[in-house]
CSV table of C-alpha atoms and ligand atoms in Angstrom, one decimal:
chain,number,residue,atom,x,y,z
A,1,UNK,CA,-22.9,-0.2,-28.0
A,2,UNK,CA,-25.7,2.1,-26.9
A,3,UNK,CA,-28.0,1.3,-24.1
A,4,UNK,CA,-31.7,0.5,-24.9
A,5,UNK,CA,-33.7,3.3,-23.3
A,6,UNK,CA,-36.5,0.9,-22.4
A,7,UNK,CA,-34.5,-1.5,-20.2
A,8,UNK,CA,-35.9,-2.7,-16.9
A,9,UNK,CA,-32.6,-3.9,-15.4
A,10,UNK,CA,-29.4,-5.0,-16.9
A,11,UNK,CA,-25.9,-6.4,-16.2
A,12,UNK,CA,-24.7,-5.7,-19.7
A,13,UNK,CA,-24.1,-2.1,-18.6
A,14,UNK,CA,-22.6,-0.9,-15.3
A,15,UNK,CA,-22.7,2.5,-13.6
A,16,UNK,CA,-19.4,3.4,-11.9
A,17,UNK,CA,-20.0,3.1,-8.1
A,18,UNK,CA,-18.0,6.3,-7.5
A,19,UNK,CA,-19.1,8.7,-10.3
A,20,UNK,CA,-22.2,7.0,-11.8
A,21,UNK,CA,-20.9,7.1,-15.4
A,22,UNK,CA,-22.4,4.2,-17.4
A,23,UNK,CA,-20.0,1.8,-19.1
A,24,UNK,CA,-20.8,-1.2,-21.4
A,25,UNK,CA,-19.5,-4.3,-19.7
A,26,UNK,CA,-16.8,-5.6,-22.1
A,27,UNK,CA,-15.7,-9.2,-22.3
A,28,UNK,CA,-12.3,-8.9,-20.8
A,29,UNK,CA,-9.9,-11.7,-20.4
A,30,UNK,CA,-9.0,-13.6,-17.2
A,31,UNK,CA,-6.5,-11.7,-15.1
A,32,UNK,CA,-7.5,-8.3,-16.6
A,33,UNK,CA,-9.3,-5.5,-15.0
A,34,UNK,CA,-11.4,-2.5,-16.1
A,35,UNK,CA,-11.4,1.0,-14.6
A,36,UNK,CA,-13.8,3.9,-15.0
A,37,UNK,CA,-12.8,6.2,-17.9
A,38,UNK,CA,-13.9,9.3,-15.9
A,39,UNK,CA,-12.8,8.8,-12.3
A,40,UNK,CA,-10.5,5.8,-12.4
A,41,UNK,CA,-12.4,3.6,-10.0
A,42,UNK,CA,-12.0,-0.1,-10.4
A,43,UNK,CA,-15.0,-1.5,-12.2
A,44,UNK,CA,-14.4,-5.2,-12.8
A,45,UNK,CA,-11.8,-7.9,-12.5
A,46,UNK,CA,-11.7,-11.4,-14.0
A,47,UNK,CA,-9.9,-14.2,-12.4
A,48,UNK,CA,-9.4,-17.8,-13.6
A,49,UNK,CA,-11.5,-20.2,-11.5
A,50,UNK,CA,-12.5,-17.3,-9.3
A,51,UNK,CA,-15.1,-19.2,-7.2
A,52,UNK,CA,-13.1,-22.4,-6.7
A,53,UNK,CA,-10.0,-20.4,-5.7
A,54,UNK,CA,-11.9,-18.1,-3.3
A,55,UNK,CA,-13.5,-21.2,-1.7
A,56,UNK,CA,-10.1,-22.9,-1.3
A,57,UNK,CA,-8.6,-19.7,0.3
A,58,UNK,CA,-11.6,-19.4,2.6
A,59,UNK,CA,-11.3,-23.0,3.8
A,60,UNK,CA,-7.6,-22.5,4.4
A,61,UNK,CA,-8.3,-19.3,6.3
A,62,UNK,CA,-10.9,-21.0,8.5
A,63,UNK,CA,-8.4,-23.8,9.4
A,64,UNK,CA,-5.8,-21.2,10.4
A,65,UNK,CA,-8.3,-19.1,12.3
A,66,UNK,CA,-9.1,-22.1,14.5
A,67,UNK,CA,-5.4,-22.8,15.0
A,68,UNK,CA,-4.9,-19.1,15.8
A,69,UNK,CA,-7.3,-19.4,18.7
A,70,UNK,CA,-5.8,-22.4,20.2
A,71,UNK,CA,-2.3,-21.3,21.2
A,72,UNK,CA,-0.8,-18.1,22.6
A,73,UNK,CA,0.0,-15.2,20.4
A,74,UNK,CA,2.8,-13.7,22.5
A,75,UNK,CA,4.5,-14.7,25.7
A,76,UNK,CA,6.0,-12.1,28.0
A,77,UNK,CA,8.5,-12.9,30.7
A,78,UNK,CA,10.0,-10.9,33.5
A,79,UNK,CA,12.0,-12.0,36.5
A,80,UNK,CA,11.0,-15.6,35.9
A,81,UNK,CA,7.3,-14.9,35.8
A,82,UNK,CA,5.6,-15.3,32.4
A,83,UNK,CA,2.2,-14.4,30.9
A,84,UNK,CA,0.7,-15.4,27.5
A,85,UNK,CA,-2.2,-14.0,25.6
A,86,UNK,CA,-4.6,-15.5,23.1
A,87,UNK,CA,-6.4,-13.7,20.3
A,88,UNK,CA,-9.5,-12.9,22.3
A,89,UNK,CA,-7.7,-11.8,25.5
A,90,UNK,CA,-7.3,-8.2,24.4
A,91,UNK,CA,-11.1,-7.8,24.0
A,92,UNK,CA,-11.6,-9.5,27.4
A,93,UNK,CA,-9.0,-7.3,29.1
A,94,UNK,CA,-10.7,-4.1,27.9
A,95,UNK,CA,-14.1,-5.4,29.0
A,96,UNK,CA,-12.8,-6.4,32.5
A,97,UNK,CA,-11.1,-3.0,32.9
A,98,UNK,CA,-14.4,-1.3,32.5
A,99,UNK,CA,-13.8,-0.2,28.9
A,100,UNK,CA,-16.6,-2.4,27.5
A,101,UNK,CA,-17.0,-0.2,24.4
A,102,UNK,CA,-13.4,-0.9,23.4
A,103,UNK,CA,-13.9,-4.6,24.3
A,104,UNK,CA,-16.8,-4.8,21.9
A,105,UNK,CA,-14.9,-2.9,19.1
A,106,UNK,CA,-11.8,-5.1,19.5
A,107,UNK,CA,-13.9,-8.3,19.7
A,108,UNK,CA,-15.9,-7.5,16.6
A,109,UNK,CA,-13.0,-6.3,14.5
A,110,UNK,CA,-10.4,-8.9,15.4
A,111,UNK,CA,-12.6,-12.0,16.0
A,112,UNK,CA,-16.2,-11.8,15.0
A,113,UNK,CA,-16.0,-10.0,11.6
A,114,UNK,CA,-13.0,-12.0,10.3
A,115,UNK,CA,-14.6,-15.3,11.3
A,116,UNK,CA,-18.0,-14.3,9.8
A,117,UNK,CA,-16.3,-13.3,6.5
A,118,UNK,CA,-14.8,-16.8,6.3
A,119,UNK,CA,-18.0,-18.6,7.3
A,120,UNK,CA,-20.2,-16.6,4.9
A,121,UNK,CA,-17.8,-17.2,2.1
A,122,UNK,CA,-17.7,-21.0,2.8
A,123,UNK,CA,-21.5,-21.4,3.2
A,124,UNK,CA,-21.9,-19.4,0.0
A,125,UNK,CA,-19.3,-21.1,-2.2
A,126,UNK,CA,-19.3,-24.7,-0.9
A,127,UNK,CA,-22.9,-25.4,-1.8
A,128,UNK,CA,-22.4,-23.7,-5.2
A,129,UNK,CA,-19.4,-26.0,-5.8
A,130,UNK,CA,-21.7,-28.9,-5.3
A,131,UNK,CA,-24.3,-27.4,-7.7
A,132,UNK,CA,-26.7,-26.4,-4.9
A,133,UNK,CA,-28.3,-23.1,-4.1
A,134,UNK,CA,-26.7,-21.6,-0.9
A,135,UNK,CA,-29.1,-21.0,2.1
A,136,UNK,CA,-29.7,-17.3,1.4
A,137,UNK,CA,-27.3,-16.1,-1.4
A,138,UNK,CA,-28.7,-12.5,-1.5
A,139,UNK,CA,-28.4,-12.0,2.2
A,140,UNK,CA,-25.0,-13.7,2.3
A,141,UNK,CA,-23.5,-11.5,-0.5
A,142,UNK,CA,-24.9,-8.3,1.1
A,143,UNK,CA,-23.5,-9.4,4.5
A,144,UNK,CA,-20.1,-10.0,2.9
A,145,UNK,CA,-20.1,-6.4,1.5
A,146,UNK,CA,-21.1,-4.8,4.8
A,147,UNK,CA,-18.6,-6.9,6.9
A,148,UNK,CA,-15.7,-6.0,4.8
A,149,UNK,CA,-14.5,-2.7,6.4
A,150,UNK,CA,-15.0,-4.0,9.9
A,151,UNK,CA,-12.8,-7.2,9.6
A,152,UNK,CA,-9.5,-5.8,10.6
A,153,UNK,CA,-7.2,-8.8,11.1
A,154,UNK,CA,-4.4,-7.3,8.9
A,155,UNK,CA,-4.4,-4.2,11.1
A,156,UNK,CA,-4.4,-6.4,14.2
A,157,UNK,CA,-1.1,-8.0,12.9
A,158,UNK,CA,0.5,-4.5,12.9
A,159,UNK,CA,-0.9,-4.0,16.4
A,160,UNK,CA,0.9,-7.2,17.5
A,161,UNK,CA,4.2,-6.0,16.0
A,162,UNK,CA,4.0,-2.6,17.7
A,163,UNK,CA,3.2,-4.3,21.0
A,164,UNK,CA,6.0,-6.7,20.6
A,165,UNK,CA,8.5,-3.9,19.9
A,166,UNK,CA,7.3,-1.9,22.9
A,167,UNK,CA,7.6,-4.8,25.2
A,168,UNK,CA,11.1,-5.8,24.0
A,169,UNK,CA,12.4,-2.7,25.7
A,170,UNK,CA,11.8,-4.0,29.2
A,171,UNK,CA,11.2,-7.7,29.1
A,172,UNK,CA,11.6,-10.9,27.2
A,173,UNK,CA,8.9,-11.4,24.6
A,174,UNK,CA,8.5,-14.5,22.5
A,175,UNK,CA,6.2,-15.2,19.6
A,176,UNK,CA,3.6,-17.9,20.0
A,177,UNK,CA,2.5,-20.5,17.5
A,178,UNK,CA,-0.9,-18.7,17.0
A,179,UNK,CA,0.8,-15.7,15.6
A,180,UNK,CA,2.0,-17.6,12.6
A,181,UNK,CA,-1.5,-19.2,12.2
A,182,UNK,CA,-3.0,-15.7,12.5
A,183,UNK,CA,-0.7,-14.2,9.8
A,184,UNK,CA,-1.5,-17.1,7.4
A,185,UNK,CA,-5.3,-16.6,8.1
A,186,UNK,CA,-4.9,-13.0,7.2
A,187,UNK,CA,-3.1,-13.9,3.9
A,188,UNK,CA,-5.7,-16.5,3.0
A,189,UNK,CA,-8.6,-14.1,3.7
A,190,UNK,CA,-7.0,-11.3,1.6
A,191,UNK,CA,-6.5,-13.8,-1.2
A,192,UNK,CA,-10.1,-15.0,-1.0
A,193,UNK,CA,-11.4,-11.4,-1.4
A,194,UNK,CA,-8.9,-10.7,-4.2
A,195,UNK,CA,-9.9,-13.7,-6.2
A,196,UNK,CA,-13.6,-13.5,-5.7
A,197,UNK,CA,-15.3,-12.1,-8.8
A,198,UNK,CA,-18.8,-11.0,-7.9
A,199,UNK,CA,-20.0,-11.1,-11.5
A,200,UNK,CA,-18.9,-14.8,-11.8
A,201,UNK,CA,-20.8,-15.3,-8.5
A,202,UNK,CA,-24.1,-13.9,-9.8
A,203,UNK,CA,-23.9,-15.7,-13.2
A,204,UNK,CA,-23.0,-19.0,-11.5
A,205,UNK,CA,-26.0,-18.6,-9.2
A,206,UNK,CA,-28.2,-18.0,-12.1
A,207,UNK,CA,-26.9,-21.2,-13.8
A,208,UNK,CA,-27.6,-23.2,-10.7
A,209,UNK,CA,-31.1,-21.9,-10.1
A,210,UNK,CA,-32.0,-22.5,-13.8
B,1,UNK,CA,-16.5,18.6,-22.7
B,2,UNK,CA,-19.7,19.3,-24.7
B,3,UNK,CA,-22.5,16.7,-24.2
B,4,UNK,CA,-23.5,15.7,-20.7
B,5,UNK,CA,-22.0,12.3,-19.8
B,6,UNK,CA,-24.3,9.3,-19.7
B,7,UNK,CA,-24.8,8.4,-16.1
B,8,UNK,CA,-27.3,6.0,-14.4
B,9,UNK,CA,-29.1,9.2,-13.2
B,10,UNK,CA,-29.4,10.7,-16.7
B,11,UNK,CA,-30.8,7.3,-17.9
B,12,UNK,CA,-33.4,7.5,-15.1
B,13,UNK,CA,-31.8,4.4,-13.5
B,14,UNK,CA,-30.1,3.4,-10.3
B,15,UNK,CA,-27.0,1.4,-9.8
B,16,UNK,CA,-27.3,-1.1,-6.9
B,17,UNK,CA,-24.7,-0.1,-4.3
B,18,UNK,CA,-24.1,-3.7,-3.3
B,19,UNK,CA,-24.1,-5.7,-6.5
B,20,UNK,CA,-23.8,-3.0,-9.2
B,21,UNK,CA,-26.9,-4.1,-11.2
B,22,UNK,CA,-28.3,-1.2,-13.3
B,23,UNK,CA,-32.0,-0.9,-12.5
B,24,UNK,CA,-34.4,1.5,-14.2
B,25,UNK,CA,-36.7,3.8,-12.2
B,26,UNK,CA,-39.6,2.4,-14.3
B,27,UNK,CA,-38.9,-1.1,-12.8
B,28,UNK,CA,-38.8,0.4,-9.4
B,29,UNK,CA,-42.1,2.2,-9.9
B,30,UNK,CA,-43.8,-0.9,-11.3
B,31,UNK,CA,-42.3,-3.6,-9.1
B,32,UNK,CA,-40.3,-2.7,-5.9
B,33,UNK,CA,-37.4,-0.6,-4.7
B,34,UNK,CA,-35.4,-3.7,-3.9
B,35,UNK,CA,-32.6,-4.8,-6.2
B,36,UNK,CA,-33.9,-7.7,-8.3
B,37,UNK,CA,-30.5,-9.4,-8.1
B,38,UNK,CA,-29.4,-9.0,-4.4
B,39,UNK,CA,-32.5,-7.5,-2.7
B,40,UNK,CA,-30.6,-4.5,-1.3
B,41,UNK,CA,-32.6,-1.2,-1.0
B,42,UNK,CA,-32.0,0.9,-4.1
B,43,UNK,CA,-31.0,4.6,-3.8
B,44,UNK,CA,-29.7,6.8,-6.6
B,45,UNK,CA,-27.5,8.7,-4.1
B,46,UNK,CA,-26.7,7.9,-0.5
B,47,UNK,CA,-29.5,9.2,1.7
B,48,UNK,CA,-28.8,12.6,3.4
B,49,UNK,CA,-25.2,12.1,2.5
B,50,UNK,CA,-24.1,15.8,3.1
B,51,UNK,CA,-25.9,16.3,6.4
B,52,UNK,CA,-24.7,13.0,7.8
B,53,UNK,CA,-21.1,13.5,6.7
B,54,UNK,CA,-21.1,17.0,8.2
B,55,UNK,CA,-22.5,15.8,11.5
B,56,UNK,CA,-20.0,12.9,11.8
B,57,UNK,CA,-17.1,15.1,10.9
B,58,UNK,CA,-18.0,17.6,13.6
B,59,UNK,CA,-18.3,14.8,16.1
B,60,UNK,CA,-14.9,13.4,15.1
B,61,UNK,CA,-13.2,16.8,15.2
B,62,UNK,CA,-14.6,17.4,18.8
B,63,UNK,CA,-13.5,13.9,20.0
B,64,UNK,CA,-10.0,14.4,18.4
B,65,UNK,CA,-9.1,16.7,21.3
B,66,UNK,CA,-9.7,14.3,24.2
B,67,UNK,CA,-8.2,11.5,22.1
B,68,UNK,CA,-4.9,13.3,22.0
B,69,UNK,CA,-5.0,15.1,25.4
B,70,UNK,CA,-5.9,12.1,27.7
B,71,UNK,CA,-3.6,9.2,28.3
B,72,UNK,CA,-4.2,6.0,26.3
B,73,UNK,CA,-2.1,3.7,28.5
B,74,UNK,CA,-0.2,3.6,31.8
B,75,UNK,CA,2.7,1.3,32.6
B,76,UNK,CA,3.5,0.6,36.2
B,77,UNK,CA,6.7,-1.3,36.7
B,78,UNK,CA,8.6,-1.7,40.1
B,79,UNK,CA,6.5,1.1,41.5
B,80,UNK,CA,7.4,3.5,38.7
B,81,UNK,CA,4.5,4.6,36.5
B,82,UNK,CA,4.7,6.0,32.9
B,83,UNK,CA,1.7,7.4,31.3
B,84,UNK,CA,1.4,7.9,27.5
B,85,UNK,CA,-0.8,9.9,25.2
B,86,UNK,CA,-1.0,8.9,21.5
B,87,UNK,CA,1.8,11.2,20.6
B,88,UNK,CA,3.7,10.2,23.8
B,89,UNK,CA,3.7,6.7,22.5
B,90,UNK,CA,5.4,7.8,19.3
B,91,UNK,CA,8.0,9.9,21.1
B,92,UNK,CA,8.8,6.9,23.4
B,93,UNK,CA,9.4,4.7,20.3
B,94,UNK,CA,11.7,7.3,18.8
B,95,UNK,CA,13.5,7.5,22.1
B,96,UNK,CA,14.2,3.8,22.2
B,97,UNK,CA,15.5,3.9,18.7
B,98,UNK,CA,12.6,2.1,17.0
B,99,UNK,CA,12.3,4.6,14.1
B,100,UNK,CA,10.5,2.4,11.6
B,101,UNK,CA,7.8,1.4,14.1
B,102,UNK,CA,7.6,5.0,15.3
B,103,UNK,CA,6.9,6.2,11.8
B,104,UNK,CA,4.2,3.5,11.3
B,105,UNK,CA,2.5,4.5,14.5
B,106,UNK,CA,2.8,8.2,13.8
B,107,UNK,CA,1.3,7.9,10.3
B,108,UNK,CA,-1.5,5.6,11.5
B,109,UNK,CA,-2.4,7.3,14.7
B,110,UNK,CA,-1.5,11.0,14.3
B,111,UNK,CA,-1.4,11.7,10.6
B,112,UNK,CA,-4.2,9.6,9.2
B,113,UNK,CA,-7.0,10.8,11.6
B,114,UNK,CA,-6.3,14.5,11.0
B,115,UNK,CA,-5.8,13.9,7.3
B,116,UNK,CA,-9.1,12.1,7.0
B,117,UNK,CA,-11.0,14.8,8.8
B,118,UNK,CA,-9.4,17.5,6.7
B,119,UNK,CA,-9.8,15.6,3.4
B,120,UNK,CA,-13.5,14.8,4.1
B,121,UNK,CA,-14.2,18.4,5.2
B,122,UNK,CA,-12.6,19.7,1.9
B,123,UNK,CA,-14.7,17.2,-0.1
B,124,UNK,CA,-17.9,18.1,1.6
B,125,UNK,CA,-17.3,21.8,1.2
B,126,UNK,CA,-16.2,21.5,-2.4
B,127,UNK,CA,-19.5,19.7,-3.2
B,128,UNK,CA,-21.5,22.2,-1.1
B,129,UNK,CA,-20.1,25.1,-3.2
B,130,UNK,CA,-20.4,23.2,-6.5
B,131,UNK,CA,-16.7,23.2,-7.2
B,132,UNK,CA,-16.1,22.2,-10.8
B,133,UNK,CA,-12.3,21.9,-11.0
B,134,UNK,CA,-10.2,18.9,-10.3
B,135,UNK,CA,-13.0,16.3,-10.1
B,136,UNK,CA,-10.7,13.4,-10.9
B,137,UNK,CA,-8.2,14.4,-8.2
B,138,UNK,CA,-11.0,14.8,-5.6
B,139,UNK,CA,-12.3,11.3,-6.6
B,140,UNK,CA,-8.8,10.0,-6.0
B,141,UNK,CA,-8.6,11.8,-2.7
B,142,UNK,CA,-11.9,10.2,-1.6
B,143,UNK,CA,-10.7,6.7,-2.6
B,144,UNK,CA,-7.5,7.2,-0.7
B,145,UNK,CA,-9.3,8.5,2.4
B,146,UNK,CA,-11.6,5.6,2.5
B,147,UNK,CA,-8.8,3.1,2.1
B,148,UNK,CA,-6.5,4.5,4.8
B,149,UNK,CA,-9.1,5.1,7.5
B,150,UNK,CA,-9.1,1.6,9.2
B,151,UNK,CA,-5.4,1.6,9.7
B,152,UNK,CA,-5.6,4.0,12.6
B,153,UNK,CA,-6.9,1.1,14.7
B,154,UNK,CA,-3.3,-0.2,15.2
B,155,UNK,CA,-2.9,1.7,18.5
B,156,UNK,CA,-6.2,0.3,19.9
B,157,UNK,CA,-5.1,-3.2,19.0
B,158,UNK,CA,-1.6,-2.6,20.5
B,159,UNK,CA,-3.2,-1.4,23.8
B,160,UNK,CA,-5.5,-4.4,23.9
B,161,UNK,CA,-2.5,-6.7,23.6
B,162,UNK,CA,-0.4,-4.9,26.2
B,163,UNK,CA,-3.2,-4.8,28.8
B,164,UNK,CA,-3.9,-8.5,28.3
B,165,UNK,CA,-0.3,-9.5,28.4
B,166,UNK,CA,1.4,-7.2,31.0
B,167,UNK,CA,-0.4,-8.0,34.2
B,168,UNK,CA,2.4,-9.3,36.5
B,169,UNK,CA,1.2,-7.5,39.6
B,170,UNK,CA,4.2,-5.9,41.3
B,171,UNK,CA,6.6,-6.5,38.4
B,172,UNK,CA,4.7,-4.8,35.6
B,173,UNK,CA,1.2,-3.8,34.8
B,174,UNK,CA,-0.3,-1.9,31.8
B,175,UNK,CA,-3.7,-0.3,32.1
B,176,UNK,CA,-5.7,1.5,29.4
B,177,UNK,CA,-6.5,5.2,29.7
B,178,UNK,CA,-9.7,7.2,28.8
B,179,UNK,CA,-8.0,8.7,25.7
B,180,UNK,CA,-8.2,5.2,24.1
B,181,UNK,CA,-12.1,5.4,24.0
B,182,UNK,CA,-12.0,8.9,22.4
B,183,UNK,CA,-9.4,7.8,20.0
B,184,UNK,CA,-11.3,4.6,18.9
B,185,UNK,CA,-14.4,6.8,18.6
B,186,UNK,CA,-12.6,9.2,16.2
B,187,UNK,CA,-11.5,6.3,14.0
B,188,UNK,CA,-14.9,4.7,13.8
B,189,UNK,CA,-16.8,7.9,13.4
B,190,UNK,CA,-14.5,9.0,10.5
B,191,UNK,CA,-15.0,5.6,8.9
B,192,UNK,CA,-18.7,6.2,9.0
B,193,UNK,CA,-18.2,9.7,7.7
B,194,UNK,CA,-16.2,8.3,4.7
B,195,UNK,CA,-19.0,5.7,4.1
B,196,UNK,CA,-21.8,8.3,4.2
B,197,UNK,CA,-20.1,10.7,1.8
B,198,UNK,CA,-21.3,9.9,-1.7
B,199,UNK,CA,-18.4,10.5,-4.2
B,200,UNK,CA,-20.9,10.7,-7.1
B,201,UNK,CA,-21.9,14.1,-5.7
B,202,UNK,CA,-18.5,15.3,-6.9
B,203,UNK,CA,-19.5,14.6,-10.5
B,204,UNK,CA,-23.2,15.2,-10.5
B,205,UNK,CA,-23.2,18.6,-12.3
B,206,UNK,CA,-20.5,17.7,-14.8
B,207,UNK,CA,-21.3,18.6,-18.4
B,208,UNK,CA,-24.3,20.7,-17.6
B,209,UNK,CA,-22.5,24.0,-17.6
B,210,UNK,CA,-18.8,23.7,-17.2
B,211,UNK,CA,-15.7,23.1,-19.2
B,212,UNK,CA,-13.9,20.5,-17.3
C,1,ZN,ZN1,-16.2,6.6,-12.2
C,2,ZN,ZN1,-28.1,-5.4,-6.0
């Protein structure tokens, strides 16, 4: 299929985001993916019930995010004295110690961005599920794209594991309820991103607006 | 390869960097330079990609030194104090027999930042000199570099947890060191460097006067 030289804009063709090579968008089956023939970048994926599944995962993620903020992550005990920490305590501790830059970085990457991702997904997909136009779909989808690299919950989990191992050397450390909730939140968020198909998102939006 | 490949640029069009819609320059001239689907600003290539990436890489390379020389955390327990740099933390984990964790921290905190700076430097220089060979491998190198960059934050999160948790006055207290700021800056600046580098520059001259 050749491209019409006079097009204004089109979604029947797609330029690879990493090398600019133009591909005709094929009708691939659910569960399949397409890669760039020149540089190998992932171009498109199709998932069954993409939008419904992404919404379900985002709602699950939000529930676990709330739980993850209610209980301690880790408890540390030495000579009968104990101390627990919550998710936001790391950011607060940096801030109080005078390392406010690090406080902001940790706060944004472990609390604000992961929460925003879930809220943006829900306020985008829930109205669409109910056949309504979301508050500001263009802004929401752009925000989702820009937030993505800065939401670092999955890396925070590894940070917790390393801290746990280091502390074990000289004291008793125990895992709090929130740690399980946090890990489940990370899993739900990753699944929401993996199942979300942006092409399905745009075509569903067009259907609703029509 | 004989004919020049068909790219958005060769069609006088721009691919939206947010939603991927293919928009012709004629539409942009006649209507607006906002994407008609997602309203993002349209650019054929990332703006000032080479200059920005160079500047960020130099800043990251300079900060890499204090990030590794200054301590990132200090533990005071029963009047004894231990101070760790990034590498010191890895050595301590090896010393206490936590090999798997030591390898994870070594890869994330020592290997990844230096690998990222080196890989991006190589990519920027290869584009600057119009290197024609191994485009696909360089594209893969870029994709890999962009993917691994965030994982260096492990140490910063670990420190944030330790200072929040270990504050038992005389028994044990952990405090952060100035190396942590420099280290976080290296991670974030190299993330921006990977974002400002435009991998399409690797391919831009392909097919015009080369043989692969
Ligand atoms: Zn490509
Ligand atoms: Zn767009």
